[in-house]
PDB file of C-alpha atoms and ligand atoms in Angstrom:
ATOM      1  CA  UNK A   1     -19.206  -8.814   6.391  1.00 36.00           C
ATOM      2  CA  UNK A   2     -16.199  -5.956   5.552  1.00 43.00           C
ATOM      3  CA  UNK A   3     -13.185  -6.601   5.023  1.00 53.00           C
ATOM      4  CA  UNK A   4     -11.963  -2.920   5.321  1.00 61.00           C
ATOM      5  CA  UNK A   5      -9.357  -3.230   8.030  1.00 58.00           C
ATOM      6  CA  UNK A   6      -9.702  -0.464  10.871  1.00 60.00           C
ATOM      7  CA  UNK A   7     -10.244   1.422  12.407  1.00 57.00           C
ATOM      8  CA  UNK A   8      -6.628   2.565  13.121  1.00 75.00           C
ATOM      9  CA  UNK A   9      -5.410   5.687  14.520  1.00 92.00           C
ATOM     10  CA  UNK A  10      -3.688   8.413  12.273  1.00 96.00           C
ATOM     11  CA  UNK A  11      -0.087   7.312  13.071  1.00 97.00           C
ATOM     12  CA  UNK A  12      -1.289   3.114  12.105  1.00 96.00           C
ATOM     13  CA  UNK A  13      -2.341   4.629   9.211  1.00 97.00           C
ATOM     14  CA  UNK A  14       1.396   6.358   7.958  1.00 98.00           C
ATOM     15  CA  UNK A  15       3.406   3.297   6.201  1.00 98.00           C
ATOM     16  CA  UNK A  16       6.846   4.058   5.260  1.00 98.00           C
ATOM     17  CA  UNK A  17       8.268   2.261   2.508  1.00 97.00           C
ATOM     18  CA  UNK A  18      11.677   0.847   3.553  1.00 97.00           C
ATOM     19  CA  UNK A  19      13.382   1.255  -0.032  1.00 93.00           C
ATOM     20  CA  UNK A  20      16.854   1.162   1.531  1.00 91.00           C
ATOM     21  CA  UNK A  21      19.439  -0.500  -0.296  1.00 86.00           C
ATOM     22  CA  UNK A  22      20.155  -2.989   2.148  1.00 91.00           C
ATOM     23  CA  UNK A  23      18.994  -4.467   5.530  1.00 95.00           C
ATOM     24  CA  UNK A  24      21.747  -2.471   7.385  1.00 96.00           C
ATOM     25  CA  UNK A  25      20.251   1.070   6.066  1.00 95.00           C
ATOM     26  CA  UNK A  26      16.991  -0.029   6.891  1.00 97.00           C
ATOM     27  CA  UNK A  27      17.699  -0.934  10.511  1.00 97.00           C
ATOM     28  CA  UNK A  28      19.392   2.554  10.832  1.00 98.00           C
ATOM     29  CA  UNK A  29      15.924   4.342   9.352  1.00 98.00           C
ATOM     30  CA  UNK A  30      13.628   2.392  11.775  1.00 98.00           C
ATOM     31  CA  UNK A  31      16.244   3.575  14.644  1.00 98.00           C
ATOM     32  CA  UNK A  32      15.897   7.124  13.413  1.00 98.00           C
ATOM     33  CA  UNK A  33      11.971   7.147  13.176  1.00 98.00           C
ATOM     34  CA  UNK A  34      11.710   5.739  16.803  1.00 98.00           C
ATOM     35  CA  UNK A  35       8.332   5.338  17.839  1.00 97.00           C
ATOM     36  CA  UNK A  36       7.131   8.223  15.086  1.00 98.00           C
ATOM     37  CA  UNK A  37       6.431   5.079  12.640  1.00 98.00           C
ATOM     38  CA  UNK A  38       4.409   1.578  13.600  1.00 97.00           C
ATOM     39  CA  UNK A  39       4.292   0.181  10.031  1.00 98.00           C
ATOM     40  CA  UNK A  40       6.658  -0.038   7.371  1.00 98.00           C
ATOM     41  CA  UNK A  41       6.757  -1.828   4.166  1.00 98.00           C
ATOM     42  CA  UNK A  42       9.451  -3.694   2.564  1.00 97.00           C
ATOM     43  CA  UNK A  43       9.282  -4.159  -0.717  1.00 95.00           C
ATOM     44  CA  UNK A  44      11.352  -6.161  -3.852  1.00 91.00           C
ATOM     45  CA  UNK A  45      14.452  -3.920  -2.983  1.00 89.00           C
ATOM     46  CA  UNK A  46      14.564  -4.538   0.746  1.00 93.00           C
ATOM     47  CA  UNK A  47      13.253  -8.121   0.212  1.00 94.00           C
ATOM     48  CA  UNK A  48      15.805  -8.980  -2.164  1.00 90.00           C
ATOM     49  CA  UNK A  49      18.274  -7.418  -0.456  1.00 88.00           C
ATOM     50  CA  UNK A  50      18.080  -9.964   2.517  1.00 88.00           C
ATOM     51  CA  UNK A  51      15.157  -8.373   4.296  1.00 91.00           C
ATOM     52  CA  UNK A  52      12.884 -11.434   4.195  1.00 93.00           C
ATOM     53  CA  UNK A  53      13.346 -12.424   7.885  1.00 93.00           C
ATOM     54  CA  UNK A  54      13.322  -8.827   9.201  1.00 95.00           C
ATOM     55  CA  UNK A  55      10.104  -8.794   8.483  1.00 96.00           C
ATOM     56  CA  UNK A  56       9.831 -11.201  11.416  1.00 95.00           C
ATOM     57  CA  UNK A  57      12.331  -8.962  13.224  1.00 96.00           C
ATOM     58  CA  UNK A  58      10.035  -5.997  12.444  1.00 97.00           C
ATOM     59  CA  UNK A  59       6.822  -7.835  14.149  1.00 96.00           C
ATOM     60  CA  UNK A  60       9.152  -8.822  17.433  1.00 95.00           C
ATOM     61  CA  UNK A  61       9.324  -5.143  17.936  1.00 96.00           C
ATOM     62  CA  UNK A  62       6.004  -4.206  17.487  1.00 96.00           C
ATOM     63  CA  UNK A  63       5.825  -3.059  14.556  1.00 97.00           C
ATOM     64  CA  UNK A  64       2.830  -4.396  11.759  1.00 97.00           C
ATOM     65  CA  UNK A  65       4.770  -5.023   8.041  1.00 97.00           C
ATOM     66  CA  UNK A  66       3.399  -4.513   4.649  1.00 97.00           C
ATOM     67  CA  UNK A  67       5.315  -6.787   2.290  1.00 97.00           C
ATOM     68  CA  UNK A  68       5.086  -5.684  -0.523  1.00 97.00           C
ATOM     69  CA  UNK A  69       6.362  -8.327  -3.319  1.00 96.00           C
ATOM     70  CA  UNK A  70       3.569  -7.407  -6.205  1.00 96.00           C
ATOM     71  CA  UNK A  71       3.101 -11.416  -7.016  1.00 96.00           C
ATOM     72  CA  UNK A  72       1.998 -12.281 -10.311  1.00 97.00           C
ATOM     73  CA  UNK A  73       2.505 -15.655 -11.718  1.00 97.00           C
ATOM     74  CA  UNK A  74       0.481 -19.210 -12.140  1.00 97.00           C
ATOM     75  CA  UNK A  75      -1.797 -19.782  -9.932  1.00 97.00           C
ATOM     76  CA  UNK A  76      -0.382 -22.692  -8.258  1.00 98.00           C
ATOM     77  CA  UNK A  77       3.326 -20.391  -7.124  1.00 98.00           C
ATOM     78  CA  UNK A  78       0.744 -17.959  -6.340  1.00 98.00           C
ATOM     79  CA  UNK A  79      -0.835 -19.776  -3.731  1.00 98.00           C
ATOM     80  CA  UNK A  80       2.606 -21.467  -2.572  1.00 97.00           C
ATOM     81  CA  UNK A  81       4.420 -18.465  -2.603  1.00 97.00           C
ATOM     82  CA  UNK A  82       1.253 -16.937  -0.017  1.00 97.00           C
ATOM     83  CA  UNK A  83       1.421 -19.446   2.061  1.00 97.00           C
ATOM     84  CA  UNK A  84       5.575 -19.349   2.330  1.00 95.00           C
ATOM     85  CA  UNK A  85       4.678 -15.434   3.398  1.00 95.00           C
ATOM     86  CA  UNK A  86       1.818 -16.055   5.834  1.00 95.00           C
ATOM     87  CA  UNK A  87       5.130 -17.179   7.948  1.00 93.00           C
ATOM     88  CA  UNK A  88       6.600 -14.507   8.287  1.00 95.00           C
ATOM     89  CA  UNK A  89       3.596 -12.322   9.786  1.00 94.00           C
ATOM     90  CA  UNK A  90       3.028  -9.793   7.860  1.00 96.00           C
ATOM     91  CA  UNK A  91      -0.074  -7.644   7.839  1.00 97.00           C
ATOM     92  CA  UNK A  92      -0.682  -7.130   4.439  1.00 97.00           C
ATOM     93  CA  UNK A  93       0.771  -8.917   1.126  1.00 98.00           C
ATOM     94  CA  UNK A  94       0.380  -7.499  -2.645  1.00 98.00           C
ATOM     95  CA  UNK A  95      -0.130  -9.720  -5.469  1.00 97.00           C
ATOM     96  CA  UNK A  96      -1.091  -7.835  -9.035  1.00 96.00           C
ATOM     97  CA  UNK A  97      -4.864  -7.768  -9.213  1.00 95.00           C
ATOM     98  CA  UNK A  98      -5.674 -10.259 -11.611  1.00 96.00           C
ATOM     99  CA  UNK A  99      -8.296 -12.480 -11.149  1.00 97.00           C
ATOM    100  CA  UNK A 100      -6.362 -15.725 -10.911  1.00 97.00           C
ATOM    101  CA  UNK A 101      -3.832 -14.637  -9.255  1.00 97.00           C
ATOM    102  CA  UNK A 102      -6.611 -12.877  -6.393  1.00 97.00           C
ATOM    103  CA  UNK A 103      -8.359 -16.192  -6.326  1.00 98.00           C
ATOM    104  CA  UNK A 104      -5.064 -18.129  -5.895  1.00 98.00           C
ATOM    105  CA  UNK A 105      -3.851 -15.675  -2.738  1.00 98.00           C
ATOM    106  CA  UNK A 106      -7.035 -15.834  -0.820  1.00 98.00           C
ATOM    107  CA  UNK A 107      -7.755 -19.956  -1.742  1.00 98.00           C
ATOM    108  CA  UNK A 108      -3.952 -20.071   0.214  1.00 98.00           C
ATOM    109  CA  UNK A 109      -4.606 -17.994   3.226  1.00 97.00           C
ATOM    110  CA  UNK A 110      -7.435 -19.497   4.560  1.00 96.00           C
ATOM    111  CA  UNK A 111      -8.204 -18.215   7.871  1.00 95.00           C
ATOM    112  CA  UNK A 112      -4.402 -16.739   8.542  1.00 96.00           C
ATOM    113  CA  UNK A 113      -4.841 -12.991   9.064  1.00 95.00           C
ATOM    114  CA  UNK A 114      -2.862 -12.008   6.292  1.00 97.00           C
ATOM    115  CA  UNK A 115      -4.504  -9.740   4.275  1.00 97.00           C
ATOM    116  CA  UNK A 116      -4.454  -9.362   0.792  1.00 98.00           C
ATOM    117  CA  UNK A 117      -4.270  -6.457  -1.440  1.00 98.00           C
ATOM    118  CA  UNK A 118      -4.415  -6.179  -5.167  1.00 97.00           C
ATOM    119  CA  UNK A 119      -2.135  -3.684  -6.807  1.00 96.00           C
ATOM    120  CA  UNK A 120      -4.594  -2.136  -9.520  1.00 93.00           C
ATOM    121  CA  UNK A 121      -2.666   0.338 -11.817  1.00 91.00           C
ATOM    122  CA  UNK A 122       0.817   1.367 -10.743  1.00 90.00           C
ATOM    123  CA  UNK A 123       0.748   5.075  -9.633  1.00 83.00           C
ATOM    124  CA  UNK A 124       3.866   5.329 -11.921  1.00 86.00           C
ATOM    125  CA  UNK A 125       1.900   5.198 -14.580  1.00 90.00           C
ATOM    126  CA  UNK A 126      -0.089   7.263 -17.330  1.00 92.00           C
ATOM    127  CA  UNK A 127      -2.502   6.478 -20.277  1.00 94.00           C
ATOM    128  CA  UNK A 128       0.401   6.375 -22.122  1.00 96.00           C
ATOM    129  CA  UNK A 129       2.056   4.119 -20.318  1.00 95.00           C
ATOM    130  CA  UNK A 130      -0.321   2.202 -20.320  1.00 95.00           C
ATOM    131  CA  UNK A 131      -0.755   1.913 -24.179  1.00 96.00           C
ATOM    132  CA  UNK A 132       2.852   1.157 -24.680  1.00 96.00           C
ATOM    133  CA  UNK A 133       2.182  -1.331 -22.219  1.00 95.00           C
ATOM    134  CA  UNK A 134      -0.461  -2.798 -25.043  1.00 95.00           C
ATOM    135  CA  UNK A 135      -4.058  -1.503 -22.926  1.00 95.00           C
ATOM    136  CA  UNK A 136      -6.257   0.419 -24.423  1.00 93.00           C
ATOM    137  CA  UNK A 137      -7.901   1.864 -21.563  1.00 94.00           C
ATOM    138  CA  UNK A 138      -7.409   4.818 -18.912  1.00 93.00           C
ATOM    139  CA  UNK A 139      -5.937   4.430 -15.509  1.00 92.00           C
ATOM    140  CA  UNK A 140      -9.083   5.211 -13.874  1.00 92.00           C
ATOM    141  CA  UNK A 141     -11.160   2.585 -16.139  1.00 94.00           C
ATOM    142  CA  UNK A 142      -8.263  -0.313 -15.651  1.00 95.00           C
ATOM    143  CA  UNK A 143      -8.502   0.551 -11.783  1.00 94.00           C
ATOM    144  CA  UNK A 144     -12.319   0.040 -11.702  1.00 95.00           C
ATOM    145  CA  UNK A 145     -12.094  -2.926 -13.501  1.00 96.00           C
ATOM    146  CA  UNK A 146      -9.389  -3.942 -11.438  1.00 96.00           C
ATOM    147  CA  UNK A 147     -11.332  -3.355  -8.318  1.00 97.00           C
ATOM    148  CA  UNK A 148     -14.596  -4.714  -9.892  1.00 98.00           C
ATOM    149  CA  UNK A 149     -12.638  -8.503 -10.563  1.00 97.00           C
ATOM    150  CA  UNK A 150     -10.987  -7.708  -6.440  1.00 97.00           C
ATOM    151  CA  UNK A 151     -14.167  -7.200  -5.138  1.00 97.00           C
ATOM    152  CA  UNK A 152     -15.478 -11.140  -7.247  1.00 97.00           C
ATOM    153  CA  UNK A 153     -12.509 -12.254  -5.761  1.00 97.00           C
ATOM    154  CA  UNK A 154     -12.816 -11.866  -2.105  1.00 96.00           C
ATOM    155  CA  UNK A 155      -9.352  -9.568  -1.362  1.00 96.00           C
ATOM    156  CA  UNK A 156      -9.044  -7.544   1.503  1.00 97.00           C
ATOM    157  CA  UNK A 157      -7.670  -4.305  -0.369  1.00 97.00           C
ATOM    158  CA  UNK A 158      -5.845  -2.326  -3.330  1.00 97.00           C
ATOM    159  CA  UNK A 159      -3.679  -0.384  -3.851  1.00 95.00           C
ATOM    160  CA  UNK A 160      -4.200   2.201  -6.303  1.00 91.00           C
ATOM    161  CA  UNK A 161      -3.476   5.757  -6.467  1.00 89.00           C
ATOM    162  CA  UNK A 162      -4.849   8.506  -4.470  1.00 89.00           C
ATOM    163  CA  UNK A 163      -6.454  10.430  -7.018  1.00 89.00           C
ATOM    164  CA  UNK A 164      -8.716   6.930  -7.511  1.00 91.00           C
ATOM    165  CA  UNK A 165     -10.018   6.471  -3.750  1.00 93.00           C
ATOM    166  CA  UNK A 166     -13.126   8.354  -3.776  1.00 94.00           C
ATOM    167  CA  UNK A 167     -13.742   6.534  -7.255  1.00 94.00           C
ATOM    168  CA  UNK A 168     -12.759   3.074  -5.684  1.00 96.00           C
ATOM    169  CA  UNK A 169     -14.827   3.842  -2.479  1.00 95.00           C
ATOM    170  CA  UNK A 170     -17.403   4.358  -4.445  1.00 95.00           C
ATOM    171  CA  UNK A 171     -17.633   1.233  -5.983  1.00 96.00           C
ATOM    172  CA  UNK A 172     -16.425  -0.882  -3.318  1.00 96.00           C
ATOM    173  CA  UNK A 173     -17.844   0.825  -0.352  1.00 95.00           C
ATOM    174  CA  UNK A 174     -16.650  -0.489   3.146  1.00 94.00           C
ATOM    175  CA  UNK A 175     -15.782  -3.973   1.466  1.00 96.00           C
ATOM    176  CA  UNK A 176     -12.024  -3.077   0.529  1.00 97.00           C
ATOM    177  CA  UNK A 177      -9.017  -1.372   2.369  1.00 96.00           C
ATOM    178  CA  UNK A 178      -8.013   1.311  -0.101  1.00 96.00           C
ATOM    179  CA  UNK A 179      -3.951   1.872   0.384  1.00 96.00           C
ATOM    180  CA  UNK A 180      -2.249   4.799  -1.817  1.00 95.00           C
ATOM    181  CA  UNK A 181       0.903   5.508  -2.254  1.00 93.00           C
ATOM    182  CA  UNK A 182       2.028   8.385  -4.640  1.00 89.00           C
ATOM    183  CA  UNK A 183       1.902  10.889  -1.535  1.00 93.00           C
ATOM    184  CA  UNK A 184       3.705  13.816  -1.793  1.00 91.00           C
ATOM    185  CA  UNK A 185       3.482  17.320   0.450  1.00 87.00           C
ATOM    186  CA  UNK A 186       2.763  20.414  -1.320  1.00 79.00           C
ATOM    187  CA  UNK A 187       5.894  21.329  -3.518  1.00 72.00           C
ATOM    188  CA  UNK A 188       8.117  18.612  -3.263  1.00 73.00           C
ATOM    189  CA  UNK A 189       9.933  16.341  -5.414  1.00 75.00           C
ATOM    190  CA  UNK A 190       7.258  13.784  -7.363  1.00 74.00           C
ATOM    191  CA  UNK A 191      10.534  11.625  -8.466  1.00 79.00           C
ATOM    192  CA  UNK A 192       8.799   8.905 -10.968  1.00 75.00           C
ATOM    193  CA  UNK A 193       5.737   9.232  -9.058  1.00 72.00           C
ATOM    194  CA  UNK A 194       2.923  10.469 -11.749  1.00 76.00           C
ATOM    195  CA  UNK A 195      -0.872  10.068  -9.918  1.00 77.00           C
ATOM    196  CA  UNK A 196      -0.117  11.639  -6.764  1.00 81.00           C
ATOM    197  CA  UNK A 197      -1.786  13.924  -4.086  1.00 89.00           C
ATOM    198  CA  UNK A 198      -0.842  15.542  -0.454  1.00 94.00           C
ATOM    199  CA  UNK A 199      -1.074  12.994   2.464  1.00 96.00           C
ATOM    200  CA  UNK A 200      -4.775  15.212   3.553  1.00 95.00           C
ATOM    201  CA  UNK A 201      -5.952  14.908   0.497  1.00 94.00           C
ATOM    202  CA  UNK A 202      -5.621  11.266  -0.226  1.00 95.00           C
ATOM    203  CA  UNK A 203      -7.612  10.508   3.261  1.00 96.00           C
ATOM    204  CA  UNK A 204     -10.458  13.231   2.202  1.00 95.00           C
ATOM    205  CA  UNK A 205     -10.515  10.992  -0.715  1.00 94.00           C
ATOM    206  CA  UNK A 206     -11.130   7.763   1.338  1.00 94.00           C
ATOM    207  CA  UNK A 207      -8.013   6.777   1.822  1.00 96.00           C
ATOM    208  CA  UNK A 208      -7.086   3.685   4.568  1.00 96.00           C
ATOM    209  CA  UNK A 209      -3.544   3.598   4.762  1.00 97.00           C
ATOM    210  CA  UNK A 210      -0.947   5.738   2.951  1.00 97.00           C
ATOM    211  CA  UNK A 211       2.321   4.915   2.388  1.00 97.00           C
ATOM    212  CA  UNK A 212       5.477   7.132   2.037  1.00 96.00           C
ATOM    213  CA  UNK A 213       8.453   6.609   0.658  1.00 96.00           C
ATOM    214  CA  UNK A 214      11.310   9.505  -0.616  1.00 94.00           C
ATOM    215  CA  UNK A 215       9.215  12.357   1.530  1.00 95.00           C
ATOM    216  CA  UNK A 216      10.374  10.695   4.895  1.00 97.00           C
ATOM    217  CA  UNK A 217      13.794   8.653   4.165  1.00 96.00           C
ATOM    218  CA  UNK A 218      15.218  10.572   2.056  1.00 95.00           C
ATOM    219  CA  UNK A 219      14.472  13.839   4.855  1.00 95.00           C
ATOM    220  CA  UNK A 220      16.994  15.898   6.439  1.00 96.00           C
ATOM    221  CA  UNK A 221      14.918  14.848   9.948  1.00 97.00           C
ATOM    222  CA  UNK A 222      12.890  11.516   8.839  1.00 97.00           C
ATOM    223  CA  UNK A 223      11.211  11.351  11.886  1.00 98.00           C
ATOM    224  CA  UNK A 224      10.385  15.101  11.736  1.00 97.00           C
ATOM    225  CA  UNK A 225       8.457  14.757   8.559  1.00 96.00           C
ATOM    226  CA  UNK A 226       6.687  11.100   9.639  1.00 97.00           C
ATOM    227  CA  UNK A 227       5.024  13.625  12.112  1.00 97.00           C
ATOM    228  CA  UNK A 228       4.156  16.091   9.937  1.00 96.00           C
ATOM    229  CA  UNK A 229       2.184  13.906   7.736  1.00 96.00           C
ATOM    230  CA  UNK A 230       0.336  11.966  10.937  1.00 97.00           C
ATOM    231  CA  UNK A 231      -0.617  15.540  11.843  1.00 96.00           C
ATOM    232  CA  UNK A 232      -2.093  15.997   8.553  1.00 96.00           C
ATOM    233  CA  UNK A 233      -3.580  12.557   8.171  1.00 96.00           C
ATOM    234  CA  UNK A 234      -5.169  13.426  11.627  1.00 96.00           C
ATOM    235  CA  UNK A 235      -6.567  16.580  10.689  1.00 95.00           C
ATOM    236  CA  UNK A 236      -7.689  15.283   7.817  1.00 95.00           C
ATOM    237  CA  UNK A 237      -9.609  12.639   9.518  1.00 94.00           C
ATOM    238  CA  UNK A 238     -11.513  14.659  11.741  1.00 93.00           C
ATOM    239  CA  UNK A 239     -12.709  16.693   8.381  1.00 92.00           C
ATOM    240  CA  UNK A 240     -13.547  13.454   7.471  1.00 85.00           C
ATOM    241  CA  UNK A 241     -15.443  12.235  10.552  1.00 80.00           C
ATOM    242  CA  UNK A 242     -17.347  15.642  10.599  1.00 76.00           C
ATOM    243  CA  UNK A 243     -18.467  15.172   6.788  1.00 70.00           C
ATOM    244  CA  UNK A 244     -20.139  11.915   7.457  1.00 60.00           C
ATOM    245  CA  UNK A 245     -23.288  11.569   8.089  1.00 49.00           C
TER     246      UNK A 245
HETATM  247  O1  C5P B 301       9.219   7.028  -2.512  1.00 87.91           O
HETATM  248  P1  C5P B 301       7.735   6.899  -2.776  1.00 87.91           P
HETATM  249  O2  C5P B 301       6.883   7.626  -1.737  1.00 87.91           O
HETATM  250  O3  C5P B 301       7.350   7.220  -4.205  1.00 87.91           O
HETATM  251  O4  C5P B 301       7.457   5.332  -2.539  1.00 87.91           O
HETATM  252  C1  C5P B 301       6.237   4.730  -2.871  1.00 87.91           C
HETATM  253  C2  C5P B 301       6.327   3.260  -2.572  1.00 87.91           C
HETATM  254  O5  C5P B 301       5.070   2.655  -2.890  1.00 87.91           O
HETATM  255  C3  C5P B 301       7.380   2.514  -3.373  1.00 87.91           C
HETATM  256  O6  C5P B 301       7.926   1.530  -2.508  1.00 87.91           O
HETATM  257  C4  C5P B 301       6.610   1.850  -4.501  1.00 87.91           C
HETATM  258  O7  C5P B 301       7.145   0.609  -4.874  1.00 87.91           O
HETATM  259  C5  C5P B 301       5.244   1.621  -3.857  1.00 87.91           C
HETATM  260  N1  C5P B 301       4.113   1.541  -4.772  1.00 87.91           N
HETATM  261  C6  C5P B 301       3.789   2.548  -5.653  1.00 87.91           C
HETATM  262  N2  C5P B 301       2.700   2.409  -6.497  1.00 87.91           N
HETATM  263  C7  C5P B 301       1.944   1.311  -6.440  1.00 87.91           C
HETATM  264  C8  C5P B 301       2.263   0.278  -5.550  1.00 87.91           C
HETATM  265  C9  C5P B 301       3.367   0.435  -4.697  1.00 87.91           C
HETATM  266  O8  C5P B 301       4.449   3.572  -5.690  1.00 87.91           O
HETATM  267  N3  C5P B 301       0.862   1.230  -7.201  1.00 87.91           N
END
């Protein structure tokens, strides 16, 4: 049995992260990108900023929604707090990928088709990060380990930088969805983004989903560049498709 979700097409596979500062700004980007985008995620900004229930909004129009509220906590508001989101109808749901807190998510979803993904090592951060942050480890060796206790655990995917995927494919094989942010195209502005990669080279690496934030919103034409990178993911694909075996 996988649980790699898929196969999608090259524009399924574009998720734009709605970091708008509040629900109105986000309906005005997701009139903007049209039909160019058919997932979006709304994270802790959106989320907190009363975007909760236009995640339900989201799936009336036909579009899939990756909430993305990086759970961590006991396991028992773990599993309530999944099963408060499975709701809403979301396609995919983070929660940080520690084992109890994995274990709690997919003991709460059941046989909804919510999927879970762990968040391994935020693509915001280096080794030293990390050592402030009291581990004594690189981010590649915390991401396998990471994707060693998802894999125990029975997720459906992580989320992990794209400089990691071939690594994480690797190890995982077709078992996990692999979903990268810390995309940018060739040039532009990384922000606080550290372990990034173009959005071509992130699905050479193995890639699933990608998902963009600052490259598309924050565009002079949004839907412009949401096209651009489908092209790319698409070529990039077919490289892909031709390579295996
Ligand atoms: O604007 P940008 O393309 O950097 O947005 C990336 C999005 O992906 C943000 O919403 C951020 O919270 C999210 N994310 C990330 N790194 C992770 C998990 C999620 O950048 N490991």
């Amino acid at each position: 049995m996988t649980n790699r979700t898929g196969p999608a097409s090259a524009r399924e596979r574009l998720i734009v992260a709605l970091d708008t500062p509040d629900l109105a700004h986000a309906k005005a980007m997701v009139a903007r990108l049209g039909d160019a985008v058919c997932f979006y995620k709304v994270g802790m900004q959106l989320a907190y900023g009363g975007g909760l229930d236009y995640v339900r909004t989201l799936r009336d129009e036909g579009k899939q929604v990756f909430l993305d509220l990086k759970m961590l906590d006991i396991a028992n508001t773990v599993g309530h707090g999944v099963a408060s989101v499975m709701r809403l109808g979301a396609t995919f749901v983070t929660i940080h990928a520690y084992p109890q807190a994995m274990r709690a998510a997919v003991a709460a979803r059941g046989d909804d088709p919510l999927k879970i993904l762990g968040v391994t090592v935020l693509t915001s951060l280096d080794e030293s990060d990390l050592t402030e942050a009291g581990y004594n480890r690189k981010p590649e060796e915390l991401v396998a380990l990471r994707v060693r206790a998802a894999l125990d655990c029975g997720i459906d995917g992580v989320v992990a930088s794209p400089l990691e995927a071939r690594d994480i494919r690797e190890i995982a094989g077709d078992r996990l969805s692999i979903v990268t942010p810390g995309i940018r195209l060739k040039g532009s502005d990384a922000g606080d983004q550290k372990r990034i990669t173009t959005p071509g080279d992130a699905i050479a690496a193995g890639a699933d989903y990608l998902v963009v934030g600052r490259p598309i919103i924050s565009a002079d034409d949004p839907a412009d560049a949401a096209n651009n990178i489908v092209d790319e993911i698409s070529q990039a694909l077919n490289q892909r498709k031709g390579m295996s075996p």
